[in-house]
Amino acid sequence: MTMTRRALAASALALFLAAAPLNAALAEPLTIQMTGQHRGVVVGERYAIPTYHVNFITSQQATSVVSIGARTRLAMVLEGVDEATLRRLADEAYADLRGQMEAAGLSLMSIEETRAMTQAAGFEEIPGNMEVSGIGPGITIGSSVRKGWVTVGPQAAPALNAFRTLRSTMGISGQIGAITAIQPFNRRPETVNGVVLAPSLTIDFARMEAARGGMFGGAARASGNVALGVLSTSPVMAYRTTRVGLGTPGSFAPRADVFSNTPFAQVVEGGAAVRAGPSFSTTVDANYQAVQRARGDAVVVDLPVWEGLVRDAYRGYNAGIVQAITSVRR
């Protein structure tokens, strides 16, 4: 029997919905521990931060398929956050990292010198310092969770085309691409005996899962709950430069996804279009055909609470970066 999205949404989100007003005072710090290949890479005389990508997940769609007649889907769309807010928070995240590094006694290349170096090295900025993608069409065999997102860069350290692959993966292909991308900073006089850092923070708004029965049958299942968190796919590329030869690349990232338990939104069932494609012009039906009427649940944020949680997220992420650096400098 096919399970309906409505039944799944009601059961999966029941614990989140509450009649009491949301309260920013309930927010709690997010402690993020980093892991990766960075020992011997992040020790330098001074540090440059040429880019800082902030990736906001804005839509999710969990799909599970057992057969043609047995499938289920649950979709959620973040609502109530405008572009100006995203840009402002990206500026804040970058400024916070600089502030935390300086407070830890780390010497930073100036913003002006870093921008000039980045441009001289030939890096292209993402047009408009923002990239938007919805949930694209595709075919699910078994189960899948697809996500839409908005990537924003701070004005002082814009999002760069070369580091777009950091958003979704730190697998072998993603690492190779990022290492290749960061190499033009090597042997530049501004960065000799220095370290270049390129963070890519991904902030999610819900934890969603899709699963199907075993080989002998079973129900298709999709579930999710609203929660704000930092994903482990939030890598920091690092590059220790040298005067001659090749520099030393490395990377580190949160050890695991870290989510807050603080409520920040109300869910309106069926209250949002499930958008697809970079233009947000189409939606996708149960068979992933482009239509204009597909619906999902709107996650309508209480903006002050959501902003507070985003600040907790980037402060925790930045603190993890500083700790990863200072722990190997002692």
Coordinates of C-alpha atoms in Angstrom, one line a residue:
M1 CA 0.0 0.0 0.0
T2 CA 1.3 3.5 -0.8
M3 CA 1.9 5.7 2.2
T4 CA 0.8 9.3 1.7
R5 CA 3.0 12.3 2.3
R6 CA 0.3 13.8 4.5
A7 CA 0.3 10.9 6.9
L8 CA 4.0 10.9 7.1
A9 CA 4.3 14.6 7.6
A10 CA 1.8 14.6 10.4
S11 CA 3.6 11.8 12.3
A12 CA 7.2 12.9 11.6
L13 CA 6.6 16.5 12.6
A14 CA 4.2 16.1 15.5
L15 CA 6.9 16.4 18.1
F16 CA 8.1 19.7 16.6
L17 CA 4.8 21.6 16.4
A18 CA 4.0 23.5 19.6
A19 CA 1.5 26.0 20.6
A20 CA 3.9 28.0 22.8
P21 CA 5.7 31.0 21.2
L22 CA 9.2 30.4 20.0
N23 CA 11.9 31.7 22.3
A24 CA 15.3 32.8 21.3
A25 CA 16.6 32.4 24.8
L26 CA 16.3 28.6 24.3
A27 CA 19.2 28.7 21.9
E28 CA 22.3 26.7 22.8
P29 CA 25.9 26.9 21.5
L30 CA 26.9 24.4 18.9
T31 CA 30.2 22.7 19.7
I32 CA 31.9 21.6 16.5
Q33 CA 35.0 19.4 16.5
M34 CA 37.1 19.3 13.3
T35 CA 38.8 16.3 11.8
G36 CA 40.9 15.8 8.7
Q37 CA 44.3 16.1 7.1
H38 CA 45.6 19.5 8.3
R39 CA 48.5 18.8 10.8
G40 CA 51.5 20.4 9.3
V41 CA 49.4 22.4 6.8
V42 CA 47.8 25.1 8.9
V43 CA 50.9 26.3 10.7
G44 CA 52.2 29.5 9.1
E45 CA 53.4 33.0 9.8
R46 CA 50.1 34.6 8.7
Y47 CA 46.7 33.6 7.2
A48 CA 44.7 34.6 4.2
I49 CA 40.9 34.0 3.9
P50 CA 40.2 34.7 0.2
T51 CA 36.7 33.2 0.2
Y52 CA 34.1 32.0 2.7
H53 CA 31.1 30.2 1.2
V54 CA 27.9 30.0 3.3
N55 CA 25.5 27.4 1.9
F56 CA 22.0 27.6 3.2
I57 CA 19.9 24.5 2.5
T58 CA 16.5 25.9 1.6
S59 CA 14.5 22.9 0.4
Q60 CA 14.5 19.1 0.9
Q61 CA 12.7 16.2 -0.7
A62 CA 12.8 12.7 0.6
T63 CA 11.5 10.0 -1.7
S64 CA 11.2 6.2 -1.2
V65 CA 10.1 3.8 -3.9
V66 CA 9.3 0.1 -3.5
S67 CA 7.5 -0.3 -6.8
I68 CA 5.5 1.6 -9.3
G69 CA 2.4 1.5 -7.0
A70 CA 4.3 2.0 -3.7
R71 CA 6.1 5.2 -3.3
T72 CA 6.1 8.1 -0.8
R73 CA 7.6 11.5 -0.7
L74 CA 8.0 14.2 2.0
A75 CA 9.1 17.7 1.0
M76 CA 9.9 20.8 3.1
V77 CA 10.7 24.3 1.9
L78 CA 12.3 27.0 4.1
E79 CA 10.3 30.3 4.0
G80 CA 10.5 33.7 5.6
V81 CA 14.1 34.5 5.0
D82 CA 15.0 37.1 2.3
E83 CA 18.2 37.6 0.3
A84 CA 19.3 40.6 2.3
T85 CA 19.3 38.5 5.5
L86 CA 21.4 35.8 3.9
R87 CA 23.9 38.3 2.6
R88 CA 24.2 40.0 6.0
L89 CA 24.7 36.7 7.8
A90 CA 27.4 35.7 5.4
D91 CA 29.2 39.0 6.1
E92 CA 28.8 38.4 9.8
A93 CA 30.2 34.8 9.6
Y94 CA 33.4 36.0 7.8
A95 CA 33.9 38.9 10.2
D96 CA 33.4 36.5 13.2
L97 CA 36.1 34.1 11.8
R98 CA 38.6 37.0 11.5
G99 CA 37.7 38.2 15.0
Q100 CA 38.2 34.7 16.5
M101 CA 41.5 34.2 14.8
E102 CA 42.8 37.5 15.8
A103 CA 41.7 36.9 19.4
A104 CA 43.7 33.7 19.3
G105 CA 46.9 35.6 18.3
L106 CA 46.9 34.5 14.7
S107 CA 48.2 37.1 12.2
L108 CA 45.8 37.8 9.2
M109 CA 46.4 39.2 5.8
S110 CA 44.4 42.4 5.4
I111 CA 41.1 42.2 3.5
E112 CA 42.3 44.6 0.9
E113 CA 45.6 42.7 0.3
T114 CA 43.7 39.4 0.2
R115 CA 41.2 40.7 -2.4
A116 CA 44.0 42.0 -4.6
M117 CA 45.9 38.7 -4.4
T118 CA 42.8 36.7 -5.2
Q119 CA 42.1 38.8 -8.3
A120 CA 45.8 38.7 -9.4
A121 CA 45.7 34.9 -9.1
G122 CA 42.9 34.9 -11.7
F123 CA 40.0 33.6 -9.5
E124 CA 36.5 34.2 -10.8
E125 CA 33.8 35.2 -8.4
I126 CA 30.4 33.6 -8.6
P127 CA 28.2 36.2 -10.4
G128 CA 26.3 38.4 -8.0
N129 CA 28.1 36.6 -5.1
M130 CA 25.2 34.2 -4.9
E131 CA 24.2 30.9 -6.4
V132 CA 20.7 29.4 -6.2
S133 CA 19.5 25.9 -6.9
G134 CA 16.2 24.2 -6.3
I135 CA 15.5 20.4 -6.1
G136 CA 16.2 19.2 -9.6
P137 CA 14.4 16.5 -11.4
G138 CA 15.7 12.9 -11.4
I139 CA 14.7 9.3 -11.0
T140 CA 14.7 7.6 -7.6
I141 CA 15.5 3.9 -7.5
G142 CA 15.1 2.8 -3.9
S143 CA 15.4 6.0 -1.9
S144 CA 16.8 9.5 -2.2
V145 CA 17.0 12.8 -0.4
R146 CA 17.5 15.8 -2.7
K147 CA 18.2 19.3 -1.5
G148 CA 18.0 22.9 -2.8
W149 CA 20.3 25.6 -1.6
V150 CA 21.5 29.1 -1.7
T151 CA 25.3 29.8 -1.6
V152 CA 26.2 33.3 -0.5
G153 CA 29.7 34.9 0.0
P154 CA 30.6 37.9 2.2
Q155 CA 31.4 41.1 0.4
A156 CA 34.9 41.1 1.7
A157 CA 35.6 37.5 0.7
P158 CA 33.3 36.6 -2.2
A159 CA 32.2 33.1 -3.2
L160 CA 34.5 31.8 -5.9
N161 CA 33.7 29.5 -8.8
A162 CA 36.7 27.4 -8.2
F163 CA 35.4 26.3 -4.8
R164 CA 31.8 25.4 -5.7
T165 CA 32.5 21.7 -5.4
L166 CA 33.1 22.1 -1.7
R167 CA 29.4 22.6 -1.1
S168 CA 28.3 19.0 -1.6
T169 CA 31.2 16.6 -1.1
M170 CA 34.6 16.1 0.3
G171 CA 35.0 12.7 -1.4
I172 CA 38.1 12.0 -3.5
S173 CA 36.9 13.9 -6.6
G174 CA 35.8 16.9 -4.5
Q175 CA 39.2 17.0 -2.7
I176 CA 41.2 16.7 -5.9
G177 CA 39.1 19.5 -7.5
A178 CA 39.6 21.7 -4.4
I179 CA 43.3 21.1 -4.2
T180 CA 43.7 22.0 -7.9
A181 CA 41.6 25.1 -7.4
I182 CA 43.6 26.4 -4.4
Q183 CA 47.1 25.9 -6.0
P184 CA 47.2 29.3 -7.8
F185 CA 47.8 30.9 -4.3
N186 CA 51.1 29.0 -4.1
R187 CA 54.4 30.9 -4.6
R188 CA 52.7 34.3 -4.6
P189 CA 54.9 36.8 -2.7
E190 CA 52.0 37.8 -0.5
T191 CA 51.5 34.3 0.9
V192 CA 55.1 33.0 1.2
N193 CA 55.3 31.0 4.5
G194 CA 51.6 31.6 5.0
V195 CA 48.4 29.6 5.0
V196 CA 45.4 30.1 2.7
L197 CA 42.0 29.0 4.2
A198 CA 38.8 28.5 2.2
P199 CA 35.8 27.6 4.4
S200 CA 32.5 26.3 3.1
L201 CA 29.9 26.2 5.8
T202 CA 26.6 24.4 5.1
I203 CA 23.6 25.2 7.3
D204 CA 20.6 22.9 7.2
F205 CA 17.1 23.4 8.4
A206 CA 15.7 19.8 8.7
R207 CA 16.9 16.3 9.1
M208 CA 15.2 14.1 6.5
E209 CA 15.4 10.4 5.7
A210 CA 14.1 8.1 3.1
A211 CA 14.1 4.3 3.3
R212 CA 12.5 1.3 1.6
G213 CA 11.7 -2.2 2.7
G214 CA 14.1 -5.1 2.3
M215 CA 14.3 -7.5 -0.6
F216 CA 11.2 -9.4 0.6
G217 CA 9.0 -6.3 0.5
G218 CA 8.0 -3.6 3.0
A219 CA 6.6 -0.1 3.1
A220 CA 8.2 3.0 1.5
R221 CA 9.1 5.4 4.2
A222 CA 10.1 9.1 4.3
S223 CA 10.4 11.1 7.4
G224 CA 11.9 14.4 8.7
N225 CA 12.0 16.8 11.5
V226 CA 12.8 20.5 11.5
A227 CA 16.1 21.4 13.1
L228 CA 18.9 23.8 12.4
G229 CA 22.4 22.4 12.2
V230 CA 25.9 22.4 10.6
L231 CA 26.6 19.6 8.3
S232 CA 29.7 17.5 8.3
T233 CA 30.0 18.4 4.6
S234 CA 31.3 21.8 5.6
P235 CA 35.0 21.5 4.7
V236 CA 37.8 24.0 5.1
M237 CA 40.4 23.8 2.4
A238 CA 43.9 24.8 3.6
Y239 CA 47.1 25.4 1.7
R240 CA 50.5 26.0 3.1
T241 CA 52.4 28.0 0.5
T242 CA 56.1 27.9 -0.4
R243 CA 58.5 30.1 -2.2
V244 CA 59.6 27.4 -4.6
G245 CA 58.0 24.1 -5.7
L246 CA 54.6 22.8 -4.6
G247 CA 52.9 23.9 -1.4
T248 CA 51.1 21.6 1.0
P249 CA 47.4 21.1 0.6
G250 CA 45.1 19.8 3.3
S251 CA 41.5 19.9 4.5
F252 CA 39.4 19.5 7.6
A253 CA 35.7 19.4 8.4
P254 CA 33.2 18.9 11.3
R255 CA 33.5 15.3 12.6
A256 CA 29.7 14.9 12.4
D257 CA 26.5 16.8 11.7
V258 CA 25.7 19.0 14.7
F259 CA 22.1 20.1 15.2
S260 CA 20.4 22.4 17.7
N261 CA 17.2 21.3 19.6
T262 CA 15.8 24.9 19.7
P263 CA 12.5 25.3 17.8
F264 CA 12.6 28.1 15.2
A265 CA 9.7 27.7 12.8
Q266 CA 6.2 26.5 12.3
V267 CA 5.2 24.0 9.6
V268 CA 2.4 24.7 7.2
E269 CA 1.4 21.4 5.6
G270 CA 1.2 21.7 1.8
G271 CA 2.0 25.4 2.1
A272 CA 4.9 25.6 -0.3
A273 CA 5.8 24.8 -3.9
V274 CA 8.6 22.3 -4.4
R275 CA 10.8 24.2 -6.7
A276 CA 13.3 22.8 -9.2
G277 CA 16.1 24.1 -11.3
P278 CA 18.3 27.1 -10.8
S279 CA 15.6 29.5 -11.9
F280 CA 13.0 28.2 -9.4
S281 CA 10.6 28.3 -12.4
T282 CA 9.3 24.7 -12.3
T283 CA 8.3 22.1 -9.8
V284 CA 8.4 18.3 -10.0
D285 CA 5.6 15.7 -9.6
A286 CA 5.7 12.2 -8.1
N287 CA 7.3 11.0 -11.3
Y288 CA 9.8 13.9 -11.4
Q289 CA 8.0 15.5 -14.3
A290 CA 8.2 19.3 -14.4
V291 CA 4.8 20.8 -13.4
Q292 CA 3.6 24.0 -11.7
R293 CA 1.5 22.5 -9.0
A294 CA 3.7 20.2 -6.8
R295 CA 3.4 21.1 -3.2
G296 CA 5.5 20.6 0.0
D297 CA 5.4 21.7 3.6
A298 CA 6.3 25.3 4.3
V299 CA 8.8 25.7 7.2
V300 CA 8.0 29.3 8.2
V301 CA 10.7 30.7 10.3
D302 CA 10.5 32.9 13.3
L303 CA 13.2 35.2 11.9
P304 CA 14.9 36.5 15.1
V305 CA 15.1 32.9 16.5
W306 CA 16.4 31.5 13.2
E307 CA 19.0 34.3 12.9
G308 CA 20.2 33.6 16.4
L309 CA 20.6 29.9 15.6
V310 CA 22.5 30.7 12.4
R311 CA 24.9 32.9 14.5
D312 CA 25.4 30.0 16.9
A313 CA 26.1 27.8 13.9
Y314 CA 28.8 30.0 12.3
R315 CA 30.4 30.9 15.7
G316 CA 30.7 27.2 16.5
Y317 CA 32.0 26.4 13.0
N318 CA 34.6 29.2 13.2
A319 CA 35.6 28.2 16.7
G320 CA 36.2 24.7 15.4
I321 CA 38.5 26.2 12.7
V322 CA 40.5 28.2 15.2
Q323 CA 40.8 25.2 17.5
A324 CA 42.0 23.0 14.6
I325 CA 44.8 25.6 13.9
T326 CA 45.9 26.5 17.4
S327 CA 46.0 22.8 18.6
V328 CA 48.8 22.0 16.1
R329 CA 50.7 25.3 16.7
R330 CA 51.6 24.5 20.3

